[in-house]
Amino acid sequence: MSSCNGDTEKGQSDRFNEKENNDSLEFVFNNFLSYLFETYFVDIQNVIQCKRNKIIGLVDQKILSSEIEEILSRNANHKLTIFKKILSLNHKMDYVQSFSIKLNTENLFNDAKDIPIAFSKREMHFYEMILKVSRMAAKKMRFSLANLLKGILENGISTMQEDLYKIRRICQSCCLK
């Protein structure tokens, strides 16, 4: 992972945490939706990068590369499903998409050994955001949103752990070759 990408992810975390105490649910919810789309976009860019053999350690490792592609594709699809479920709640959403495609997408992963770290940081931050929005929704008595997010957390954390284990195993076997 390039240092620029790491800075972007750190910046997202800082932006989310610095206003934590006095944010409205709408503000935090909008940040969550923006991060949801950003991580979806990054996952898709990573899949493209794998398909084009642009990751050191995965070049000419079609089987291992396709396993990583499958995990990242499923992960991206999961994020779209989350958004659809949120829309199905019919909450009045004043969501203004502040998502910028000006993310540093060149060389998202430089090397196969970077993939587990980048994946875990991005996904852990994603689930931390879900937890915060869920708690705020419960405090504001938006129980349908809180329950939906709680269900996503319960199912998503175990899936993320399994995916991270698979990614680590794949990337370790690539680095040994």
Short mmCIF file of N, CA and C in Angstrom, two decimals:
data_model
loop_
_atom_site.label_atom_id
_atom_site.label_comp_id
_atom_site.label_asym_id
_atom_site.label_seq_id
_atom_site.Cartn_x
_atom_site.Cartn_y
_atom_site.Cartn_z
N MET A 1 0.85 -1.16 0.00
CA MET A 1 0.00 0.00 0.00
C MET A 1 0.89 1.22 0.00
N SER A 2 0.57 2.19 -0.78
CA SER A 2 1.38 3.40 -0.83
C SER A 2 1.14 4.23 0.42
N SER A 3 2.11 5.06 0.74
CA SER A 3 1.96 5.88 1.93
C SER A 3 0.81 6.86 1.76
N CYS A 4 0.55 7.28 0.54
CA CYS A 4 -0.56 8.22 0.31
C CYS A 4 -1.90 7.58 0.68
N ASN A 5 -2.07 6.31 0.31
CA ASN A 5 -3.32 5.63 0.63
C ASN A 5 -3.48 5.47 2.13
N GLY A 6 -2.39 5.14 2.82
CA GLY A 6 -2.45 5.02 4.26
C GLY A 6 -2.82 6.35 4.90
N ASP A 7 -2.28 7.45 4.36
CA ASP A 7 -2.61 8.77 4.88
C ASP A 7 -4.08 9.08 4.66
N THR A 8 -4.62 8.67 3.51
CA THR A 8 -6.03 8.90 3.21
C THR A 8 -6.89 8.17 4.23
N GLU A 9 -6.57 6.89 4.51
CA GLU A 9 -7.36 6.14 5.46
C GLU A 9 -7.22 6.71 6.86
N LYS A 10 -6.01 7.14 7.23
CA LYS A 10 -5.82 7.75 8.53
C LYS A 10 -6.62 9.05 8.61
N GLY A 11 -6.62 9.81 7.54
CA GLY A 11 -7.37 11.05 7.49
C GLY A 11 -8.85 10.83 7.67
N GLN A 12 -9.38 9.75 7.08
CA GLN A 12 -10.79 9.41 7.25
C GLN A 12 -11.09 9.15 8.71
N SER A 13 -10.22 8.39 9.36
CA SER A 13 -10.41 8.06 10.77
C SER A 13 -10.36 9.31 11.63
N ASP A 14 -9.38 10.17 11.36
CA ASP A 14 -9.26 11.41 12.12
C ASP A 14 -10.49 12.28 11.92
N ARG A 15 -10.95 12.40 10.67
CA ARG A 15 -12.12 13.22 10.37
C ARG A 15 -13.33 12.70 11.12
N PHE A 16 -13.45 11.39 11.22
CA PHE A 16 -14.60 10.78 11.88
C PHE A 16 -14.53 10.98 13.39
N ASN A 17 -13.34 10.83 13.98
CA ASN A 17 -13.20 10.86 15.43
C ASN A 17 -13.13 12.27 16.02
N GLU A 18 -12.62 13.25 15.28
CA GLU A 18 -12.40 14.56 15.87
C GLU A 18 -13.70 15.28 16.23
N LYS A 19 -14.79 14.98 15.55
CA LYS A 19 -16.06 15.64 15.83
C LYS A 19 -17.01 14.71 16.56
N GLU A 20 -16.46 13.66 17.14
CA GLU A 20 -17.26 12.58 17.70
C GLU A 20 -18.24 13.05 18.78
N ASN A 21 -17.84 13.95 19.63
CA ASN A 21 -18.64 14.27 20.80
C ASN A 21 -19.89 15.08 20.50
N ASN A 22 -19.82 16.01 19.54
CA ASN A 22 -20.98 16.87 19.32
C ASN A 22 -21.57 16.75 17.92
N ASP A 23 -21.43 15.62 17.32
CA ASP A 23 -22.00 15.42 16.00
C ASP A 23 -23.48 15.07 16.10
N SER A 24 -24.19 15.48 15.10
CA SER A 24 -25.57 15.04 14.99
C SER A 24 -25.56 13.68 14.31
N LEU A 25 -26.64 12.97 14.47
CA LEU A 25 -26.76 11.67 13.81
C LEU A 25 -26.65 11.84 12.31
N GLU A 26 -27.23 12.89 11.76
CA GLU A 26 -27.19 13.10 10.31
C GLU A 26 -25.76 13.29 9.82
N PHE A 27 -24.97 14.06 10.55
CA PHE A 27 -23.58 14.30 10.16
C PHE A 27 -22.78 13.00 10.18
N VAL A 28 -22.90 12.25 11.27
CA VAL A 28 -22.17 10.99 11.40
C VAL A 28 -22.66 9.99 10.36
N PHE A 29 -23.96 9.97 10.13
CA PHE A 29 -24.54 9.08 9.13
C PHE A 29 -24.02 9.42 7.74
N ASN A 30 -23.94 10.70 7.41
CA ASN A 30 -23.39 11.11 6.11
C ASN A 30 -21.93 10.72 5.97
N ASN A 31 -21.15 10.88 7.05
CA ASN A 31 -19.75 10.44 7.00
C ASN A 31 -19.66 8.94 6.77
N PHE A 32 -20.54 8.20 7.43
CA PHE A 32 -20.56 6.75 7.26
C PHE A 32 -20.89 6.38 5.81
N LEU A 33 -21.91 7.02 5.24
CA LEU A 33 -22.27 6.71 3.85
C LEU A 33 -21.15 7.09 2.88
N SER A 34 -20.49 8.20 3.14
CA SER A 34 -19.35 8.59 2.29
C SER A 34 -18.25 7.55 2.36
N TYR A 35 -17.95 7.10 3.58
CA TYR A 35 -16.90 6.09 3.74
C TYR A 35 -17.32 4.77 3.11
N LEU A 36 -18.60 4.45 3.20
CA LEU A 36 -19.13 3.24 2.57
C LEU A 36 -18.84 3.26 1.07
N PHE A 37 -19.12 4.38 0.41
CA PHE A 37 -18.87 4.49 -1.02
C PHE A 37 -17.38 4.53 -1.34
N GLU A 38 -16.60 5.20 -0.50
CA GLU A 38 -15.16 5.25 -0.74
C GLU A 38 -14.54 3.86 -0.65
N THR A 39 -14.93 3.08 0.36
CA THR A 39 -14.37 1.74 0.49
C THR A 39 -14.86 0.84 -0.64
N TYR A 40 -16.10 1.03 -1.07
CA TYR A 40 -16.59 0.28 -2.23
C TYR A 40 -15.70 0.58 -3.45
N PHE A 41 -15.46 1.86 -3.68
CA PHE A 41 -14.64 2.28 -4.82
C PHE A 41 -13.22 1.71 -4.72
N VAL A 42 -12.62 1.76 -3.55
CA VAL A 42 -11.26 1.23 -3.36
C VAL A 42 -11.25 -0.28 -3.59
N ASP A 43 -12.26 -1.00 -3.08
CA ASP A 43 -12.32 -2.45 -3.30
C ASP A 43 -12.38 -2.77 -4.79
N ILE A 44 -13.20 -2.04 -5.53
CA ILE A 44 -13.31 -2.27 -6.98
C ILE A 44 -11.98 -1.95 -7.67
N GLN A 45 -11.33 -0.86 -7.28
CA GLN A 45 -10.03 -0.53 -7.86
C GLN A 45 -9.00 -1.62 -7.55
N ASN A 46 -9.06 -2.20 -6.36
CA ASN A 46 -8.14 -3.29 -6.01
C ASN A 46 -8.41 -4.53 -6.86
N VAL A 47 -9.66 -4.81 -7.13
CA VAL A 47 -10.00 -5.95 -8.00
C VAL A 47 -9.41 -5.73 -9.39
N ILE A 48 -9.58 -4.53 -9.91
CA ILE A 48 -9.03 -4.20 -11.23
C ILE A 48 -7.52 -4.34 -11.22
N GLN A 49 -6.91 -3.88 -10.15
CA GLN A 49 -5.45 -3.98 -10.02
C GLN A 49 -5.00 -5.45 -10.02
N CYS A 50 -5.73 -6.31 -9.34
CA CYS A 50 -5.40 -7.75 -9.34
C CYS A 50 -5.55 -8.33 -10.74
N LYS A 51 -6.64 -7.99 -11.41
CA LYS A 51 -6.89 -8.52 -12.76
C LYS A 51 -5.81 -8.09 -13.74
N ARG A 52 -5.26 -6.93 -13.55
CA ARG A 52 -4.22 -6.42 -14.46
C ARG A 52 -2.81 -6.84 -14.05
N ASN A 53 -2.70 -7.71 -13.05
CA ASN A 53 -1.39 -8.17 -12.56
C ASN A 53 -0.48 -7.02 -12.17
N LYS A 54 -0.98 -6.09 -11.40
CA LYS A 54 -0.21 -4.91 -11.00
C LYS A 54 0.35 -5.01 -9.59
N ILE A 55 0.15 -6.13 -8.91
CA ILE A 55 0.58 -6.25 -7.52
C ILE A 55 1.78 -7.18 -7.45
N ILE A 56 2.88 -6.66 -6.95
CA ILE A 56 4.10 -7.46 -6.81
C ILE A 56 3.79 -8.62 -5.87
N GLY A 57 4.17 -9.79 -6.26
CA GLY A 57 3.89 -10.98 -5.45
C GLY A 57 2.68 -11.74 -5.95
N LEU A 58 1.79 -11.07 -6.65
CA LEU A 58 0.63 -11.75 -7.23
C LEU A 58 0.75 -11.87 -8.74
N VAL A 59 1.78 -11.24 -9.32
CA VAL A 59 1.99 -11.33 -10.77
C VAL A 59 2.22 -12.79 -11.12
N ASP A 60 1.52 -13.26 -12.13
CA ASP A 60 1.59 -14.65 -12.60
C ASP A 60 1.14 -15.65 -11.54
N GLN A 61 0.38 -15.23 -10.56
CA GLN A 61 -0.19 -16.12 -9.55
C GLN A 61 -1.71 -16.11 -9.73
N LYS A 62 -2.17 -16.56 -10.88
CA LYS A 62 -3.58 -16.40 -11.25
C LYS A 62 -4.55 -16.99 -10.22
N ILE A 63 -4.22 -18.14 -9.68
CA ILE A 63 -5.13 -18.78 -8.71
C ILE A 63 -5.22 -17.94 -7.44
N LEU A 64 -4.07 -17.54 -6.91
CA LEU A 64 -4.06 -16.74 -5.69
C LEU A 64 -4.68 -15.37 -5.92
N SER A 65 -4.37 -14.77 -7.05
CA SER A 65 -4.92 -13.46 -7.39
C SER A 65 -6.44 -13.53 -7.52
N SER A 66 -6.94 -14.60 -8.12
CA SER A 66 -8.40 -14.72 -8.27
C SER A 66 -9.09 -14.91 -6.92
N GLU A 67 -8.42 -15.55 -5.96
CA GLU A 67 -9.00 -15.69 -4.62
C GLU A 67 -9.13 -14.33 -3.95
N ILE A 68 -8.11 -13.50 -4.09
CA ILE A 68 -8.16 -12.14 -3.53
C ILE A 68 -9.25 -11.34 -4.23
N GLU A 69 -9.32 -11.45 -5.56
CA GLU A 69 -10.35 -10.75 -6.33
C GLU A 69 -11.74 -11.13 -5.83
N GLU A 70 -11.94 -12.42 -5.59
CA GLU A 70 -13.24 -12.91 -5.13
C GLU A 70 -13.61 -12.29 -3.79
N ILE A 71 -12.67 -12.24 -2.86
CA ILE A 71 -12.93 -11.66 -1.54
C ILE A 71 -13.27 -10.18 -1.67
N LEU A 72 -12.46 -9.45 -2.44
CA LEU A 72 -12.69 -8.01 -2.59
C LEU A 72 -13.99 -7.71 -3.34
N SER A 73 -14.32 -8.53 -4.34
CA SER A 73 -15.58 -8.34 -5.08
C SER A 73 -16.78 -8.58 -4.17
N ARG A 74 -16.71 -9.64 -3.38
CA ARG A 74 -17.79 -9.95 -2.44
C ARG A 74 -17.93 -8.83 -1.41
N ASN A 75 -16.79 -8.32 -0.96
CA ASN A 75 -16.78 -7.24 0.01
C ASN A 75 -17.44 -5.98 -0.57
N ALA A 76 -17.10 -5.64 -1.81
CA ALA A 76 -17.69 -4.48 -2.47
C ALA A 76 -19.20 -4.68 -2.64
N ASN A 77 -19.61 -5.86 -3.05
CA ASN A 77 -21.03 -6.16 -3.21
C ASN A 77 -21.77 -6.05 -1.88
N HIS A 78 -21.12 -6.49 -0.81
CA HIS A 78 -21.71 -6.40 0.53
C HIS A 78 -21.99 -4.93 0.89
N LYS A 79 -21.09 -4.05 0.50
CA LYS A 79 -21.28 -2.62 0.80
C LYS A 79 -22.47 -2.05 0.03
N LEU A 80 -22.65 -2.48 -1.20
CA LEU A 80 -23.83 -2.03 -1.95
C LEU A 80 -25.12 -2.57 -1.33
N THR A 81 -25.07 -3.79 -0.86
CA THR A 81 -26.22 -4.40 -0.20
C THR A 81 -26.58 -3.62 1.07
N ILE A 82 -25.56 -3.22 1.82
CA ILE A 82 -25.80 -2.42 3.03
C ILE A 82 -26.52 -1.13 2.66
N PHE A 83 -26.05 -0.47 1.61
CA PHE A 83 -26.68 0.79 1.19
C PHE A 83 -28.13 0.56 0.79
N LYS A 84 -28.40 -0.52 0.05
CA LYS A 84 -29.77 -0.83 -0.36
C LYS A 84 -30.67 -1.09 0.86
N LYS A 85 -30.13 -1.79 1.86
CA LYS A 85 -30.92 -2.05 3.07
C LYS A 85 -31.23 -0.76 3.81
N ILE A 86 -30.25 0.14 3.85
CA ILE A 86 -30.48 1.43 4.50
C ILE A 86 -31.57 2.20 3.76
N LEU A 87 -31.51 2.19 2.43
CA LEU A 87 -32.54 2.87 1.64
C LEU A 87 -33.92 2.26 1.87
N SER A 88 -33.97 0.95 2.07
CA SER A 88 -35.26 0.28 2.25
C SER A 88 -35.96 0.68 3.54
N LEU A 89 -35.24 1.30 4.47
CA LEU A 89 -35.86 1.73 5.73
C LEU A 89 -36.76 2.94 5.54
N ASN A 90 -36.64 3.60 4.39
CA ASN A 90 -37.44 4.78 4.06
C ASN A 90 -37.28 5.92 5.06
N HIS A 91 -36.08 6.02 5.64
CA HIS A 91 -35.80 7.18 6.49
C HIS A 91 -35.61 8.39 5.60
N LYS A 92 -36.01 9.52 6.12
CA LYS A 92 -35.73 10.74 5.39
C LYS A 92 -34.22 10.93 5.46
N MET A 93 -33.59 10.85 4.32
CA MET A 93 -32.13 10.99 4.29
C MET A 93 -31.77 12.27 3.57
N ASP A 94 -31.09 13.12 4.28
CA ASP A 94 -30.59 14.35 3.67
C ASP A 94 -29.14 14.12 3.27
N TYR A 95 -28.88 12.97 2.71
CA TYR A 95 -27.51 12.60 2.37
C TYR A 95 -27.07 13.36 1.13
N VAL A 96 -26.00 14.08 1.28
CA VAL A 96 -25.38 14.76 0.15
C VAL A 96 -24.06 14.05 -0.09
N GLN A 97 -23.94 13.48 -1.25
CA GLN A 97 -22.74 12.70 -1.52
C GLN A 97 -21.54 13.61 -1.67
N SER A 98 -20.67 13.56 -0.67
CA SER A 98 -19.45 14.36 -0.72
C SER A 98 -18.28 13.50 -1.16
N PHE A 99 -18.59 12.32 -1.61
CA PHE A 99 -17.57 11.39 -2.06
C PHE A 99 -16.82 11.97 -3.24
N SER A 100 -15.53 11.90 -3.18
CA SER A 100 -14.69 12.44 -4.24
C SER A 100 -13.90 11.30 -4.86
N ILE A 101 -13.94 11.21 -6.16
CA ILE A 101 -13.18 10.17 -6.85
C ILE A 101 -11.73 10.61 -7.00
N LYS A 102 -11.34 11.65 -6.33
CA LYS A 102 -9.96 12.10 -6.38
C LYS A 102 -9.09 11.32 -5.39
N LEU A 103 -9.55 10.16 -4.98
CA LEU A 103 -8.74 9.31 -4.11
C LEU A 103 -7.48 8.89 -4.84
N ASN A 104 -6.43 8.67 -4.10
CA ASN A 104 -5.20 8.20 -4.71
C ASN A 104 -5.38 6.71 -5.00
N THR A 105 -5.73 6.39 -6.23
CA THR A 105 -5.99 5.00 -6.57
C THR A 105 -4.84 4.37 -7.33
N GLU A 106 -3.79 5.12 -7.59
CA GLU A 106 -2.64 4.53 -8.26
C GLU A 106 -1.88 3.69 -7.23
N ASN A 107 -1.58 2.48 -7.61
CA ASN A 107 -0.83 1.58 -6.75
C ASN A 107 -1.44 1.44 -5.35
N LEU A 108 -2.71 1.11 -5.31
CA LEU A 108 -3.37 0.92 -4.03
C LEU A 108 -2.64 -0.13 -3.20
N PHE A 109 -2.28 -1.20 -3.84
CA PHE A 109 -1.41 -2.21 -3.24
C PHE A 109 -0.17 -2.27 -4.11
N ASN A 110 0.97 -1.99 -3.53
CA ASN A 110 2.21 -2.14 -4.29
C ASN A 110 2.68 -3.58 -4.27
N ASP A 111 2.44 -4.24 -3.18
CA ASP A 111 2.99 -5.56 -2.95
C ASP A 111 1.94 -6.41 -2.24
N ALA A 112 1.99 -7.71 -2.46
CA ALA A 112 1.03 -8.62 -1.82
C ALA A 112 1.08 -8.54 -0.30
N LYS A 113 2.25 -8.25 0.25
CA LYS A 113 2.37 -8.19 1.71
C LYS A 113 1.61 -6.99 2.30
N ASP A 114 1.28 -5.99 1.47
CA ASP A 114 0.53 -4.82 1.93
C ASP A 114 -0.97 -5.08 2.06
N ILE A 115 -1.46 -6.08 1.37
CA ILE A 115 -2.91 -6.31 1.28
C ILE A 115 -3.56 -6.59 2.64
N PRO A 116 -3.03 -7.50 3.47
CA PRO A 116 -3.71 -7.76 4.75
C PRO A 116 -3.81 -6.54 5.66
N ILE A 117 -2.76 -5.75 5.71
CA ILE A 117 -2.76 -4.57 6.58
C ILE A 117 -3.78 -3.54 6.10
N ALA A 118 -3.74 -3.25 4.80
CA ALA A 118 -4.68 -2.27 4.25
C ALA A 118 -6.12 -2.74 4.41
N PHE A 119 -6.36 -4.02 4.12
CA PHE A 119 -7.71 -4.57 4.23
C PHE A 119 -8.21 -4.48 5.67
N SER A 120 -7.38 -4.89 6.63
CA SER A 120 -7.83 -4.88 8.03
C SER A 120 -8.08 -3.47 8.54
N LYS A 121 -7.21 -2.51 8.20
CA LYS A 121 -7.42 -1.13 8.64
C LYS A 121 -8.72 -0.56 8.07
N ARG A 122 -8.91 -0.77 6.79
CA ARG A 122 -10.09 -0.22 6.12
C ARG A 122 -11.37 -0.84 6.69
N GLU A 123 -11.39 -2.15 6.84
CA GLU A 123 -12.60 -2.82 7.31
C GLU A 123 -12.87 -2.57 8.79
N MET A 124 -11.82 -2.53 9.61
CA MET A 124 -12.04 -2.25 11.03
C MET A 124 -12.61 -0.84 11.21
N HIS A 125 -12.09 0.10 10.46
CA HIS A 125 -12.63 1.47 10.55
C HIS A 125 -14.09 1.49 10.09
N PHE A 126 -14.40 0.75 9.04
CA PHE A 126 -15.76 0.66 8.53
C PHE A 126 -16.71 0.14 9.62
N TYR A 127 -16.32 -0.94 10.31
CA TYR A 127 -17.19 -1.51 11.33
C TYR A 127 -17.24 -0.64 12.59
N GLU A 128 -16.17 0.09 12.88
CA GLU A 128 -16.23 1.05 13.98
C GLU A 128 -17.25 2.15 13.68
N MET A 129 -17.28 2.58 12.44
CA MET A 129 -18.26 3.60 12.04
C MET A 129 -19.68 3.06 12.16
N ILE A 130 -19.89 1.83 11.75
CA ILE A 130 -21.22 1.22 11.87
C ILE A 130 -21.64 1.18 13.34
N LEU A 131 -20.72 0.80 14.22
CA LEU A 131 -21.03 0.74 15.64
C LEU A 131 -21.42 2.12 16.18
N LYS A 132 -20.67 3.14 15.80
CA LYS A 132 -20.98 4.49 16.29
C LYS A 132 -22.34 4.97 15.78
N VAL A 133 -22.61 4.77 14.50
CA VAL A 133 -23.89 5.20 13.94
C VAL A 133 -25.03 4.43 14.61
N SER A 134 -24.82 3.14 14.84
CA SER A 134 -25.84 2.31 15.49
C SER A 134 -26.15 2.82 16.89
N ARG A 135 -25.11 3.14 17.65
CA ARG A 135 -25.32 3.66 19.01
C ARG A 135 -26.06 5.00 18.99
N MET A 136 -25.64 5.87 18.08
CA MET A 136 -26.30 7.18 17.99
C MET A 136 -27.75 7.03 17.55
N ALA A 137 -28.01 6.11 16.62
CA ALA A 137 -29.38 5.88 16.16
C ALA A 137 -30.25 5.37 17.31
N ALA A 138 -29.69 4.50 18.14
CA ALA A 138 -30.45 3.99 19.28
C ALA A 138 -30.76 5.12 20.27
N LYS A 139 -29.79 6.00 20.51
CA LYS A 139 -30.02 7.13 21.42
C LYS A 139 -31.08 8.08 20.87
N LYS A 140 -31.13 8.21 19.56
CA LYS A 140 -32.11 9.11 18.93
C LYS A 140 -33.42 8.40 18.62
N MET A 141 -33.55 7.16 19.11
CA MET A 141 -34.75 6.34 18.93
C MET A 141 -35.05 6.04 17.47
N ARG A 142 -34.02 5.86 16.69
CA ARG A 142 -34.17 5.41 15.29
C ARG A 142 -33.85 3.91 15.30
N PHE A 143 -34.74 3.15 15.91
CA PHE A 143 -34.47 1.75 16.20
C PHE A 143 -34.36 0.87 14.97
N SER A 144 -35.08 1.18 13.91
CA SER A 144 -34.97 0.34 12.71
C SER A 144 -33.57 0.46 12.12
N LEU A 145 -33.01 1.67 12.11
CA LEU A 145 -31.64 1.85 11.64
C LEU A 145 -30.64 1.19 12.58
N ALA A 146 -30.83 1.37 13.88
CA ALA A 146 -29.93 0.77 14.87
C ALA A 146 -29.94 -0.75 14.76
N ASN A 147 -31.12 -1.35 14.63
CA ASN A 147 -31.21 -2.81 14.52
C ASN A 147 -30.60 -3.33 13.23
N LEU A 148 -30.81 -2.61 12.13
CA LEU A 148 -30.20 -3.00 10.86
C LEU A 148 -28.68 -3.00 10.99
N LEU A 149 -28.14 -1.93 11.54
CA LEU A 149 -26.68 -1.82 11.67
C LEU A 149 -26.13 -2.85 12.65
N LYS A 150 -26.89 -3.15 13.70
CA LYS A 150 -26.47 -4.18 14.66
C LYS A 150 -26.38 -5.54 13.95
N GLY A 151 -27.34 -5.84 13.11
CA GLY A 151 -27.31 -7.10 12.35
C GLY A 151 -26.14 -7.15 11.39
N ILE A 152 -25.84 -6.01 10.76
CA ILE A 152 -24.68 -5.96 9.85
C ILE A 152 -23.40 -6.21 10.62
N LEU A 153 -23.31 -5.63 11.82
CA LEU A 153 -22.13 -5.84 12.66
C LEU A 153 -21.97 -7.31 13.04
N GLU A 154 -23.07 -7.91 13.50
CA GLU A 154 -23.00 -9.30 13.95
C GLU A 154 -22.55 -10.24 12.85
N ASN A 155 -23.06 -10.04 11.65
CA ASN A 155 -22.70 -10.91 10.54
C ASN A 155 -21.38 -10.50 9.89
N GLY A 156 -21.16 -9.20 9.81
CA GLY A 156 -20.01 -8.69 9.06
C GLY A 156 -18.67 -8.92 9.73
N ILE A 157 -18.62 -8.82 11.04
CA ILE A 157 -17.34 -8.97 11.74
C ILE A 157 -16.78 -10.37 11.53
N SER A 158 -17.60 -11.40 11.66
CA SER A 158 -17.09 -12.76 11.48
C SER A 158 -16.66 -13.00 10.03
N THR A 159 -17.40 -12.46 9.08
CA THR A 159 -17.02 -12.59 7.67
C THR A 159 -15.71 -11.86 7.41
N MET A 160 -15.56 -10.67 7.98
CA MET A 160 -14.33 -9.92 7.81
C MET A 160 -13.14 -10.67 8.39
N GLN A 161 -13.32 -11.29 9.55
CA GLN A 161 -12.24 -12.06 10.16
C GLN A 161 -11.85 -13.25 9.29
N GLU A 162 -12.83 -13.94 8.74
CA GLU A 162 -12.54 -15.06 7.84
C GLU A 162 -11.82 -14.58 6.59
N ASP A 163 -12.29 -13.47 6.01
CA ASP A 163 -11.64 -12.93 4.82
C ASP A 163 -10.21 -12.50 5.11
N LEU A 164 -10.00 -11.88 6.25
CA LEU A 164 -8.65 -11.44 6.61
C LEU A 164 -7.73 -12.65 6.79
N TYR A 165 -8.24 -13.71 7.41
CA TYR A 165 -7.45 -14.93 7.57
C TYR A 165 -7.06 -15.49 6.20
N LYS A 166 -8.02 -15.55 5.26
CA LYS A 166 -7.74 -16.06 3.91
C LYS A 166 -6.73 -15.17 3.19
N ILE A 167 -6.91 -13.86 3.30
CA ILE A 167 -5.99 -12.93 2.63
C ILE A 167 -4.58 -13.09 3.19
N ARG A 168 -4.46 -13.19 4.51
CA ARG A 168 -3.13 -13.39 5.11
C ARG A 168 -2.49 -14.68 4.61
N ARG A 169 -3.28 -15.75 4.58
CA ARG A 169 -2.75 -17.04 4.11
C ARG A 169 -2.29 -16.94 2.66
N ILE A 170 -3.10 -16.33 1.82
CA ILE A 170 -2.76 -16.19 0.40
C ILE A 170 -1.50 -15.35 0.23
N CYS A 171 -1.46 -14.22 0.92
CA CYS A 171 -0.32 -13.30 0.76
C CYS A 171 0.96 -13.89 1.35
N GLN A 172 0.85 -14.66 2.42
CA GLN A 172 2.04 -15.31 2.97
C GLN A 172 2.58 -16.35 2.00
N SER A 173 1.69 -17.09 1.35
CA SER A 173 2.16 -18.09 0.39
C SER A 173 2.77 -17.43 -0.83
N CYS A 174 2.28 -16.24 -1.20
CA CYS A 174 2.88 -15.50 -2.32
C CYS A 174 4.28 -15.03 -1.98
N CYS A 175 4.44 -14.55 -0.76
CA CYS A 175 5.74 -14.01 -0.35
C CYS A 175 6.79 -15.09 -0.16
N LEU A 176 6.35 -16.33 0.07
CA LEU A 176 7.29 -17.43 0.25
C LEU A 176 7.84 -17.93 -1.08
N LYS A 177 7.14 -17.66 -2.17
CA LYS A 177 7.55 -18.18 -3.48
C LYS A 177 8.64 -17.34 -4.08
#
